Amino acid sequence: MTGRRDFLSQPAPENYVAGLGRGATGFTTRSDLGPAREGPSEDQIKEALAKRAAQLGFGDAAAAATGKKDDDDENDERYQDPDNEVGLFAGGVYDKDDDEADRIYREIDEKMDKRRRARREAREKSEQEEYERKNPKIQQQFADLKRGLESVTEDEWAALPEVGDLTGKNRRSKQARQQRFYAVPDSVLAAAGSAGELGSTVADDGVASATGGSSGQDGTMTNFAKIGQARDKVLQVRLDQASQNGNATSGSATSVDPKGYLTSLAKSQLPDSAAQVGDINRVRELLESVIKTNPNNGPGWVAAARLEELAGKIVAARNVIARGCEHCPKNEDVWLESIRLNEGRNAKVIAAQAIQKNNRSVRLWVEAMKLEDDSRSKKRVIRHALDHTPESEALWKEAVNLEEDPDDARLLLAKATELIPLSVDLWLALARLESPENAQKVLNKARKHCPTSHEIWIAAARLQEQLGQGEKVNVMKRAAQVLVKESAMPKREEWITEAEKCEQEGAIITCCAIIRETLGYGLDEDDDRKDTWLDDARGSINRGMYETARAIYAYALRVFPTSKTIWLAAADLERNHGSKEDLWQVLEKAVNAVPRSEVLWMMLAKEKWQAGEIDNARRVLARAFKQNPNNEDIWLAAVKLEAENGQIEQARGLLRTARQEAPTDRVWMKSAAFEWQLDDLDAALDLVQQALNLFPASAKLWMMKGQIYEDLDKPLQAREAYSTGVKAVPKSVPLWLLYSRLEEKLGQLPKARSVLDRARLAVPKSAELWCESVRVERRAQNTKQAESLMERALRDVPKPDQGVLWSEKIWHLTTRPQRKPRALEAIKEVDNDPALLTAVARIFWGERRLEKAQNWFEKALVRDSDLGDSWAWYYKFLLEHGTPEKREEVVSKCIGVEPRHGEVWQAVAKNPRNARKSVEEVLKLVAAELH
């Protein structure tokens, strides 16, 4: 035997490195390197690699080494193993820093997405509209042709040829099919032969019955009375099944709750007449198979027991669930079902057995407590439960609720917070029961144990408010700092919800403090903070939380003190939901913050004037003059104030000064209108002429000149004024309309048509001009031409502006039976145009469908509350079918909105005779004008 090992004579394994196992590698010496020599060339290296790869069987590697690798090899599946990439960090530990990093990255992604969302949605909407415009649907392409079918008469329709295949081949094959014959089966002949025979069989009641399908006492008559009784019984059964309760689980149910099917099965009780024995047997077999295959399946036992209960076999249900308790002693659902199915003492015994098997089940302890009758026994059960499960928050809450003495409840809560220091609800309950001084100590302890709970901080703030130190001690500021440090800061929406909750409970100071310290969290300067806060305030107002909305506006005004939009929104809040003094205070702050805003000055002056403080209103306007010299709005507001209070000469003097200090076309127009209202037409005409010399491009001045001439009964001069005006201002639609109506009133119908044709060339795609052209032909009894013009108008005018055209077509160019289909087509084309919505409401009004009519009128008002005609139609409707309270409500809303537009509304409101009338009086006048 030699000492030489056998493996020494064997060749070394592949990839063997001497000394690697003992760490004797990683260094070289001069003897290892040998004499200096030139290394292998690149070609030699490639050749060696290719040779080695060929030996190992890697053809692709050889091709790569020799420079013959294809471009497609870069996508080889061998180098794209997704698991390998994931597995790089599979063994790592996910710690708090990783969680914070993920949260930061997630917030950055959300912020970037929110920043780009508006532009992306606008771009997508424009692309969608462009695509729909370039690729219209077939229905849209043929819409005008469909409308053209209205003119087809019945004779033309009947004369249309029938579409059919009249080729010779198909005609011959059709004739061959009609001439084909088939042999009649013997069964048909046999049935026909025995059709008139009478059977000789005897029924159970001894009466002969017919085999031919009729049944009766003599075999030849059908007893329809019995058939009707049987049908009534079947219908009654089905009605009983369908009318059990809202969550019926019978076969007539239309929806199934997959999570609560067991509960709904327990609540479902069918009458004996509706018991479907076959279905119950089939389900029983299925459930027996389930519990036999898997006897440890608790839901299977529960379902089997409830099936027996549904079938009315309560004893069998108890036996089934008892077997389930034996097979599933650790399943609390099975025990709870057994307790429910049993009563009285048996239920208590079962509860005791269940608790022995599951002494840490909170639900079983609570159910056992509920089985007791007196409070003392319930307390005893809960205390036993707490001995077994002292860390259960639900059990401590039940124990506290059972205590009638606040001192005992306080002791229980003190012990509970020691055992469960992370329960926020228990800390808050204990603080509510303590005195204010002790409550402060309790909340301080709670903050130490639950530093991430914002509820505890809110409770502390409310406690300071109760102590009268809510304004001095800013608890919420400290709360925001700590929660941000702990990375537990809730979102802005959650803080607003908490503020609204405080407002509901009367903690106004805490509500304002929450908004003040948290509203700006999570919003950068790049975000649309102003719009976001305005949306938050509007949401709170809609929910009736006005103090929260005030706090939001106050915070927004601290960030944007010169924002006129926010000041107007805050003033609107005080006007609608605050007191008069609060509104004055807000407007005073507004005019001091934004002294260059004439809107705020005039709003403050108007509020003072409406409150009867005329002198204070004059002082406000005087201050406005100092801040905004030569502002036409303030000049005109001062004129209106004096004119409304009967100071005619003073108002005229102000207008004279205004024409010198602020000579704008509006000031000149108001000066002429003022004289016109005073019935001094010559002075008004003189002012208009002077104004036109200064402002020849003012359409309103040309209209006033023509209307004054009409009042003076000088139609030729009025025609000349309108004619000159449309040349000076060719884009003014109202000026063209006045010109056309004057020609029509003078009997010059061709001239009126010519004026409207020129107007449509000057102002293309104008719905008002097209509608007036249709009305001219309609008033001239030229219905065919009116319909032709209407079709051209619907093709020329953009769809969003077609509401007035569709309204005209529905009411004046459509027969009564066709109005509703035409209205449906219009809604599909135009959607939410207020004039169209009002027309639809009038259709329902004419059909006496009053509730629907009222809903559509209100839709029109919501869509555009500035349209006075909609208000007038609604008021006219309420005069016939509304209550006095509803009419008063509509009038008050109309006064608050002060509508300024509408075809009839503007004609009545701008009439000089109605200049001094209120909004309510104008509303009643417009309602009387409508027909």
GROMACS .gro file of N, CA and C in nm, residues 196-290:
model
  285
  196GLY      N    1 -11.130   1.332  -3.424
  196GLY     CA    2 -11.269   1.350  -3.383
  196GLY      C    3 -11.324   1.241  -3.294
  197GLU      N    4 -11.241   1.145  -3.250
  197GLU     CA    5 -11.289   1.036  -3.166
  197GLU      C    6 -11.297   1.079  -3.021
  198LEU      N    7 -11.381   1.008  -2.943
  198LEU     CA    8 -11.393   1.031  -2.799
  198LEU      C    9 -11.332   0.913  -2.726
  199GLY      N   10 -11.253   0.944  -2.620
  199GLY     CA   11 -11.190   0.836  -2.544
  199GLY      C   12 -11.288   0.770  -2.449
  200SER      N   13 -11.255   0.649  -2.412
  200SER     CA   14 -11.341   0.573  -2.320
  200SER      C   15 -11.278   0.554  -2.184
  201THR      N   16 -11.168   0.626  -2.155
  201THR     CA   17 -11.105   0.612  -2.023
  201THR      C   18 -11.186   0.687  -1.919
  202VAL      N   19 -11.179   0.640  -1.794
  202VAL     CA   20 -11.255   0.697  -1.683
  202VAL      C   21 -11.158   0.760  -1.585
  203ALA      N   22 -11.183   0.884  -1.550
  203ALA     CA   23 -11.096   0.953  -1.454
  203ALA      C   24 -11.125   0.906  -1.313
  204ASP      N   25 -11.046   0.959  -1.216
  204ASP     CA   26 -11.061   0.915  -1.076
  204ASP      C   27 -11.197   0.950  -1.021
  205ASP      N   28 -11.258   1.058  -1.068
  205ASP     CA   29 -11.388   1.099  -1.015
  205ASP      C   30 -11.504   1.034  -1.089
  206GLY      N   31 -11.473   0.938  -1.177
  206GLY     CA   32 -11.578   0.865  -1.245
  206GLY      C   33 -11.633   0.932  -1.366
  207VAL      N   34 -11.574   1.040  -1.414
  207VAL     CA   35 -11.625   1.112  -1.530
  207VAL      C   36 -11.538   1.077  -1.650
  208ALA      N   37 -11.599   1.048  -1.765
  208ALA     CA   38 -11.524   1.015  -1.885
  208ALA      C   39 -11.451   1.138  -1.933
  209SER      N   40 -11.327   1.118  -1.980
  209SER     CA   41 -11.244   1.227  -2.029
  209SER      C   42 -11.212   1.206  -2.174
  210ALA      N   43 -11.196   1.316  -2.248
  210ALA     CA   44 -11.168   1.308  -2.392
  210ALA      C   45 -11.018   1.303  -2.415
  211THR      N   46 -10.979   1.234  -2.518
  211THR     CA   47 -10.837   1.223  -2.553
  211THR      C   48 -10.796   1.325  -2.656
  212GLY      N   49 -10.892   1.396  -2.706
  212GLY     CA   50 -10.859   1.494  -2.809
  212GLY      C   51 -10.811   1.627  -2.757
  213GLY      N   52 -10.789   1.642  -2.631
  213GLY     CA   53 -10.735   1.766  -2.575
  213GLY      C   54 -10.838   1.843  -2.498
  214SER      N   55 -10.970   1.822  -2.517
  214SER     CA   56 -11.072   1.894  -2.439
  214SER      C   57 -11.107   1.811  -2.318
  215SER      N   58 -11.139   1.876  -2.210
  215SER     CA   59 -11.177   1.807  -2.086
  215SER      C   60 -11.296   1.878  -2.027
  216GLY      N   61 -11.386   1.803  -1.966
  216GLY     CA   62 -11.503   1.858  -1.903
  216GLY      C   63 -11.583   1.746  -1.843
  217GLN      N   64 -11.696   1.782  -1.791
  217GLN     CA   65 -11.777   1.681  -1.725
  217GLN      C   66 -11.831   1.580  -1.825
  218ASP      N   67 -11.865   1.620  -1.945
  218ASP     CA   68 -11.917   1.527  -2.044
  218ASP      C   69 -11.812   1.490  -2.148
  219GLY      N   70 -11.688   1.535  -2.131
  219GLY     CA   71 -11.581   1.499  -2.225
  219GLY      C   72 -11.575   1.588  -2.346
  220THR      N   73 -11.661   1.685  -2.360
  220THR     CA   74 -11.659   1.770  -2.479
  220THR      C   75 -11.642   1.918  -2.446
  221MET      N   76 -11.642   1.958  -2.317
  221MET     CA   77 -11.634   2.098  -2.277
  221MET      C   78 -11.511   2.120  -2.189
  222THR      N   79 -11.450   2.238  -2.201
  222THR     CA   80 -11.335   2.276  -2.118
  222THR      C   81 -11.384   2.364  -2.004
  223ASN      N   82 -11.342   2.330  -1.881
  223ASN     CA   83 -11.383   2.406  -1.764
  223ASN      C   84 -11.286   2.523  -1.745
  224PHE      N   85 -11.319   2.638  -1.802
  224PHE     CA   86 -11.230   2.754  -1.793
  224PHE      C   87 -11.225   2.812  -1.652
  225ALA      N   88 -11.327   2.791  -1.573
  225ALA     CA   89 -11.326   2.843  -1.436
  225ALA      C   90 -11.215   2.779  -1.355
  226LYS      N   91 -11.201   2.644  -1.367
  226LYS     CA   92 -11.096   2.576  -1.291
  226LYS      C   93 -10.957   2.615  -1.343
  227ILE      N   94 -10.947   2.633  -1.473
  227ILE     CA   95 -10.818   2.677  -1.527
  227ILE      C   96 -10.782   2.815  -1.472
  228GLY      N   97 -10.878   2.905  -1.463
  228GLY     CA   98 -10.854   3.037  -1.408
  228GLY      C   99 -10.813   3.033  -1.262
  229GLN      N  100 -10.881   2.939  -1.184
  229GLN     CA  101 -10.844   2.926  -1.042
  229GLN      C  102 -10.700   2.876  -1.027
  230ALA      N  103 -10.664   2.779  -1.109
  230ALA     CA  104 -10.528   2.727  -1.103
  230ALA      C  105 -10.426   2.834  -1.139
  231ARG      N  106 -10.458   2.913  -1.241
  231ARG     CA  107 -10.366   3.020  -1.279
  231ARG      C  108 -10.352   3.123  -1.168
  232ASP      N  109 -10.461   3.155  -1.100
  232ASP     CA  110 -10.455   3.250  -0.989
  232ASP      C  111 -10.369   3.199  -0.876
  233LYS      N  112 -10.378   3.066  -0.850
  233LYS     CA  113 -10.295   3.009  -0.743
  233LYS      C  114 -10.146   3.020  -0.777
  234VAL      N  115 -10.112   2.988  -0.899
  234VAL     CA  116  -9.971   2.998  -0.941
  234VAL      C  117  -9.923   3.142  -0.933
  235LEU      N  118 -10.005   3.238  -0.976
  235LEU     CA  119  -9.968   3.379  -0.970
  235LEU      C  120  -9.951   3.425  -0.826
  236GLN      N  121 -10.038   3.376  -0.736
  236GLN     CA  122 -10.029   3.414  -0.596
  236GLN      C  123  -9.899   3.364  -0.535
  237VAL      N  124  -9.860   3.241  -0.571
  237VAL     CA  125  -9.734   3.186  -0.519
  237VAL      C  126  -9.617   3.272  -0.563
  238ARG      N  127  -9.616   3.310  -0.690
  238ARG     CA  128  -9.505   3.390  -0.741
  238ARG      C  129  -9.501   3.529  -0.677
  239LEU      N  130  -9.619   3.588  -0.655
  239LEU     CA  131  -9.623   3.717  -0.589
  239LEU      C  132  -9.574   3.708  -0.445
  240ASP      N  133  -9.609   3.598  -0.375
  240ASP     CA  134  -9.561   3.579  -0.238
  240ASP      C  135  -9.409   3.569  -0.235
  241GLN      N  136  -9.353   3.500  -0.335
  241GLN     CA  137  -9.208   3.487  -0.340
  241GLN      C  138  -9.142   3.622  -0.363
  242ALA      N  139  -9.201   3.704  -0.451
  242ALA     CA  140  -9.138   3.829  -0.488
  242ALA      C  141  -9.154   3.939  -0.385
  243SER      N  142  -9.253   3.926  -0.294
  243SER     CA  143  -9.285   4.036  -0.203
  243SER      C  144  -9.241   4.010  -0.060
  244GLN      N  145  -9.143   3.921  -0.039
  244GLN     CA  146  -9.102   3.892   0.098
  244GLN      C  147  -9.031   4.012   0.160
  245ASN      N  148  -8.916   4.047   0.107
  245ASN     CA  149  -8.844   4.164   0.156
  245ASN      C  150  -8.751   4.212   0.046
  246GLY      N  151  -8.680   4.323   0.076
  246GLY     CA  152  -8.594   4.383  -0.025
  246GLY      C  153  -8.478   4.297  -0.065
  247ASN      N  154  -8.437   4.202   0.024
  247ASN     CA  155  -8.322   4.118  -0.006
  247ASN      C  156  -8.363   3.973  -0.025
  248ALA      N  157  -8.479   3.951  -0.084
  248ALA     CA  158  -8.528   3.815  -0.101
  248ALA      C  159  -8.432   3.734  -0.184
  249THR      N  160  -8.411   3.611  -0.141
  249THR     CA  161  -8.318   3.523  -0.212
  249THR      C  162  -8.390   3.413  -0.285
  250SER      N  163  -8.519   3.431  -0.311
  250SER     CA  164  -8.593   3.331  -0.386
  250SER      C  165  -8.553   3.336  -0.531
  251GLY      N  166  -8.614   3.250  -0.609
  251GLY     CA  167  -8.579   3.242  -0.749
  251GLY      C  168  -8.616   3.366  -0.826
  252SER      N  169  -8.698   3.452  -0.769
  252SER     CA  170  -8.738   3.573  -0.842
  252SER      C  171  -8.642   3.688  -0.819
  253ALA      N  172  -8.538   3.670  -0.736
  253ALA     CA  173  -8.444   3.778  -0.710
  253ALA      C  174  -8.364   3.808  -0.835
  254THR      N  175  -8.337   3.934  -0.855
  254THR     CA  176  -8.264   3.975  -0.975
  254THR      C  177  -8.117   3.998  -0.949
  255SER      N  178  -8.071   3.999  -0.822
  255SER     CA  179  -7.930   4.017  -0.792
  255SER      C  180  -7.894   3.934  -0.671
  256VAL      N  181  -7.771   3.889  -0.664
  256VAL     CA  182  -7.724   3.803  -0.556
  256VAL      C  183  -7.600   3.867  -0.496
  257ASP      N  184  -7.599   3.878  -0.364
  257ASP     CA  185  -7.483   3.929  -0.294
  257ASP      C  186  -7.393   3.812  -0.260
  258PRO      N  187  -7.277   3.798  -0.324
  258PRO     CA  188  -7.195   3.679  -0.300
  258PRO      C  189  -7.137   3.675  -0.159
  259LYS      N  190  -7.124   3.792  -0.094
  259LYS     CA  191  -7.066   3.793   0.039
  259LYS      C  192  -7.170   3.767   0.147
  260GLY      N  193  -7.291   3.815   0.127
  260GLY     CA  194  -7.391   3.804   0.231
  260GLY      C  195  -7.502   3.707   0.202
  261TYR      N  196  -7.472   3.601   0.126
  261TYR     CA  197  -7.581   3.511   0.089
  261TYR      C  198  -7.629   3.430   0.208
  262LEU      N  199  -7.541   3.403   0.303
  262LEU     CA  200  -7.586   3.326   0.420
  262LEU      C  201  -7.680   3.410   0.505
  263THR      N  202  -7.644   3.539   0.524
  263THR     CA  203  -7.731   3.626   0.603
  263THR      C  204  -7.866   3.645   0.536
  264SER      N  205  -7.864   3.667   0.406
  264SER     CA  206  -7.991   3.685   0.336
  264SER      C  207  -8.073   3.557   0.336
  265LEU      N  208  -8.006   3.441   0.335
  265LEU     CA  209  -8.079   3.314   0.342
  265LEU      C  210  -8.147   3.300   0.478
  266ALA      N  211  -8.082   3.351   0.583
  266ALA     CA  212  -8.143   3.342   0.715
  266ALA      C  213  -8.266   3.431   0.726
  267LYS      N  214  -8.264   3.546   0.658
  267LYS     CA  215  -8.376   3.639   0.667
  267LYS      C  216  -8.492   3.599   0.579
  268SER      N  217  -8.468   3.516   0.482
  268SER     CA  218  -8.573   3.480   0.386
  268SER      C  219  -8.663   3.374   0.444
  269GLN      N  220  -8.791   3.397   0.446
  269GLN     CA  221  -8.891   3.302   0.494
  269GLN      C  222  -9.006   3.298   0.396
  270LEU      N  223  -9.018   3.188   0.328
  270LEU     CA  224  -9.126   3.172   0.231
  270LEU      C  225  -9.248   3.110   0.297
  271PRO      N  226  -9.365   3.142   0.252
  271PRO     CA  227  -9.485   3.077   0.306
  271PRO      C  228  -9.490   2.930   0.266
  272ASP      N  229  -9.575   2.857   0.339
  272ASP     CA  230  -9.584   2.714   0.313
  272ASP      C  231  -9.629   2.687   0.170
  273SER      N  232  -9.715   2.773   0.116
  273SER     CA  233  -9.765   2.750  -0.019
  273SER      C  234  -9.657   2.766  -0.123
  274ALA      N  235  -9.547   2.837  -0.087
  274ALA     CA  236  -9.443   2.863  -0.185
  274ALA      C  237  -9.322   2.773  -0.168
  275ALA      N  238  -9.329   2.676  -0.081
  275ALA     CA  239  -9.215   2.587  -0.057
  275ALA      C  240  -9.190   2.503  -0.181
  276GLN      N  241  -9.073   2.523  -0.240
  276GLN     CA  242  -9.037   2.449  -0.360
  276GLN      C  243  -8.959   2.325  -0.317
  277VAL      N  244  -9.032   2.217  -0.302
  277VAL     CA  245  -8.975   2.096  -0.244
  277VAL      C  246  -8.863   2.042  -0.330
  278GLY      N  247  -8.881   2.043  -0.461
  278GLY     CA  248  -8.778   1.988  -0.549
  278GLY      C  249  -8.647   2.064  -0.537
  279ASP      N  250  -8.654   2.197  -0.533
  279ASP     CA  251  -8.532   2.277  -0.521
  279ASP      C  252  -8.464   2.252  -0.387
  280ILE      N  253  -8.543   2.244  -0.281
  280ILE     CA  254  -8.485   2.221  -0.148
  280ILE      C  255  -8.415   2.086  -0.143
  281ASN      N  256  -8.476   1.986  -0.200
  281ASN     CA  257  -8.413   1.853  -0.200
  281ASN      C  258  -8.282   1.854  -0.277
  282ARG      N  259  -8.281   1.920  -0.390
  282ARG     CA  260  -8.157   1.924  -0.468
  282ARG      C  261  -8.046   1.996  -0.392
  283VAL      N  262  -8.080   2.111  -0.330
  283VAL     CA  263  -7.980   2.184  -0.253
  283VAL      C  264  -7.935   2.103  -0.131
  284ARG      N  265  -8.030   2.030  -0.068
  284ARG     CA  266  -7.994   1.948   0.047
  284ARG      C  267  -7.892   1.841   0.008
  285GLU      N  268  -7.913   1.779  -0.107
  285GLU     CA  269  -7.817   1.678  -0.153
  285GLU      C  270  -7.679   1.739  -0.177
  286LEU      N  271  -7.678   1.858  -0.237
  286LEU     CA  272  -7.549   1.922  -0.261
  286LEU      C  273  -7.476   1.954  -0.131
  287LEU      N  274  -7.550   2.010  -0.035
  287LEU     CA  275  -7.486   2.047   0.091
  287LEU      C  276  -7.443   1.924   0.171
  288GLU      N  277  -7.522   1.816   0.166
  288GLU     CA  278  -7.479   1.693   0.233
  288GLU      C  279  -7.351   1.639   0.172
  289SER      N  280  -7.340   1.650   0.040
  289SER     CA  281  -7.216   1.609  -0.025
  289SER      C  282  -7.098   1.695   0.022
  290VAL      N  283  -7.124   1.825   0.040
  290VAL     CA  284  -7.017   1.915   0.084
  290VAL      C  285  -6.968   1.878   0.224
   0.00000   0.00000   0.00000
